[in-house]
Coordinates of C-alpha atoms in Angstrom, one line a residue:
M124 CA 8.2 79.1 104.3
N125 CA 9.8 81.0 107.2
Q126 CA 11.0 84.4 106.1
E127 CA 13.7 84.5 108.7
I128 CA 15.4 81.5 107.2
L129 CA 15.5 83.2 103.8
R130 CA 17.1 86.4 104.9
T131 CA 20.7 86.7 103.8
Q132 CA 21.2 90.3 104.7
H133 CA 24.0 90.8 107.2
P134 CA 23.4 93.2 110.1
S135 CA 25.1 96.6 110.1
T136 CA 27.8 97.0 112.7
E137 CA 26.0 99.5 115.0
Q138 CA 22.4 100.3 115.6
A139 CA 20.6 101.1 118.8
F140 CA 17.2 102.0 120.2
T141 CA 16.2 102.8 123.7
V142 CA 12.8 103.8 125.2
L143 CA 11.2 104.2 128.6
L144 CA 7.8 102.5 129.0
S145 CA 5.3 102.3 131.8
P146 CA 5.4 99.1 133.9
T147 CA 2.0 98.0 132.8
R148 CA 0.7 95.3 130.5
R149 CA 0.3 97.9 127.8
G150 CA 3.9 99.0 128.3
A151 CA 5.1 95.4 128.0
R152 CA 3.0 94.9 124.8
L153 CA 4.4 98.1 123.4
A154 CA 8.0 96.9 124.1
R155 CA 7.3 93.8 122.0
L156 CA 5.7 95.8 119.2
L157 CA 8.6 98.4 119.1
T158 CA 11.1 95.5 119.0
V159 CA 9.4 94.0 116.0
A160 CA 9.1 97.3 114.2
H161 CA 12.8 98.4 114.8
L162 CA 14.3 95.0 113.9
G163 CA 12.1 94.9 110.8
A164 CA 13.3 98.4 109.8
W165 CA 16.9 97.2 110.4
G166 CA 16.3 94.2 108.2
L167 CA 16.8 91.7 111.0
P168 CA 14.7 88.7 112.1
S169 CA 12.5 89.5 115.0
E170 CA 10.7 86.3 116.1
S171 CA 13.0 85.2 118.9
A172 CA 13.7 88.7 120.0
A173 CA 10.0 89.5 120.2
H174 CA 9.4 86.5 122.5
I175 CA 12.4 87.5 124.7
V176 CA 11.3 91.1 125.0
A177 CA 7.7 90.0 125.7
E178 CA 8.9 87.9 128.7
L179 CA 11.4 90.4 130.1
A180 CA 9.0 93.3 129.7
A181 CA 6.2 91.3 131.4
N182 CA 8.6 90.5 134.2
A183 CA 9.6 94.2 134.6
S184 CA 5.9 95.1 134.7
V185 CA 5.0 92.5 137.3
H186 CA 8.1 91.8 139.4
G187 CA 10.0 95.1 138.8
R188 CA 7.2 97.5 139.1
V189 CA 7.7 100.6 141.3
Q190 CA 4.9 103.1 141.4
G191 CA 5.8 106.1 139.3
R192 CA 8.9 104.6 137.7
D193 CA 9.2 103.3 134.2
F194 CA 11.2 100.4 132.8
Q195 CA 13.7 100.8 130.0
L196 CA 14.0 98.7 126.8
A197 CA 17.3 98.9 124.9
L198 CA 18.1 97.1 121.7
A199 CA 21.6 97.3 120.2
V200 CA 23.2 95.6 117.3
S201 CA 27.0 95.3 117.3
G202 CA 28.7 93.2 114.7
Q203 CA 26.7 89.9 114.5
T204 CA 25.0 90.2 117.9
L205 CA 21.6 91.7 119.0
R206 CA 21.7 92.7 122.6
I207 CA 18.3 93.2 124.4
E208 CA 18.3 94.9 127.8
V209 CA 15.3 95.5 130.1
T210 CA 16.0 97.6 133.1
D211 CA 13.7 98.2 136.0
T212 CA 14.0 99.9 139.4
R213 CA 13.6 96.9 141.6
G214 CA 17.3 96.1 142.1
D215 CA 16.3 94.4 145.4
S216 CA 14.4 91.7 143.4
I217 CA 17.0 89.8 141.4
P218 CA 15.7 86.8 139.4
P219 CA 17.7 83.6 139.1
G220 CA 20.5 83.7 136.6
P221 CA 21.3 81.4 133.7
G222 CA 21.2 77.7 134.6
A223 CA 19.4 78.4 137.9
V224 CA 15.9 78.9 136.5
K225 CA 13.5 76.2 137.5
A226 CA 10.1 75.3 136.0
P227 CA 7.1 75.7 138.3
E228 CA 6.3 72.5 140.2
D229 CA 2.7 72.8 139.4
D230 CA 2.2 71.8 135.7
H231 CA -1.0 74.0 135.7
A232 CA 0.7 77.1 137.0
E233 CA -0.1 80.1 134.8
N234 CA 3.2 81.8 135.3
G235 CA 6.9 81.1 136.1
R236 CA 8.1 80.1 132.7
G237 CA 9.3 83.4 131.3
L238 CA 13.0 83.1 132.0
L239 CA 12.9 79.5 130.7
I240 CA 11.7 80.9 127.4
V241 CA 14.5 83.5 127.5
E242 CA 17.0 80.8 128.3
A243 CA 15.8 78.6 125.4
L244 CA 15.8 81.4 122.9
A245 CA 18.9 83.5 123.8
D246 CA 22.4 82.5 123.0
H247 CA 23.5 84.3 126.2
W248 CA 21.6 86.0 129.0
G249 CA 22.1 87.3 132.5
V250 CA 21.3 89.8 135.2
A251 CA 23.3 92.9 136.1
S252 CA 22.8 94.9 139.3
G253 CA 22.9 98.6 139.6
P254 CA 23.3 101.4 139.6
V255 CA 21.0 101.5 142.7
P256 CA 18.1 101.0 142.6
R257 CA 18.1 99.4 139.2
K258 CA 18.8 95.9 137.7
T259 CA 19.0 94.9 134.0
V260 CA 18.1 91.6 132.6
W261 CA 19.9 91.2 129.3
A262 CA 19.9 88.7 126.5
E263 CA 22.0 88.3 123.3
I264 CA 21.1 86.6 120.1
D265 CA 23.7 85.7 117.4
L266 CA 22.3 87.1 114.2
V267 CA 24.3 84.9 111.9
R268 CA 24.0 81.1 112.4

């Protein structure tokens, strides 16, 4: 049985975690692992958040990578909402926003579906520019459904 369905604990009103990570596959993997660990310690479900962080961190490592500059992962719980933010230093490379993400035309393409996964799992998401040279891709998950 899915443990996330059985949880009845309500989230606390304020919790936050922020970390800088290298824009590498290892940094993206660590972002996902840290998300699972922190949400578990906070008594919150982590499956959807882990998938969202994995996709956003992978995008930051591939499309937002600038030599010598890290990306930032931020998790914050406020009331009944988990907010995930991944900030990189490629503000000149803005991904399509909600509703504008298209699946790759080639069914066999090995990439191009990350933001579709974010769009499917997040209750709200978007892209915020700045301050220069940064951009932040954020996603929110309602913790009580």
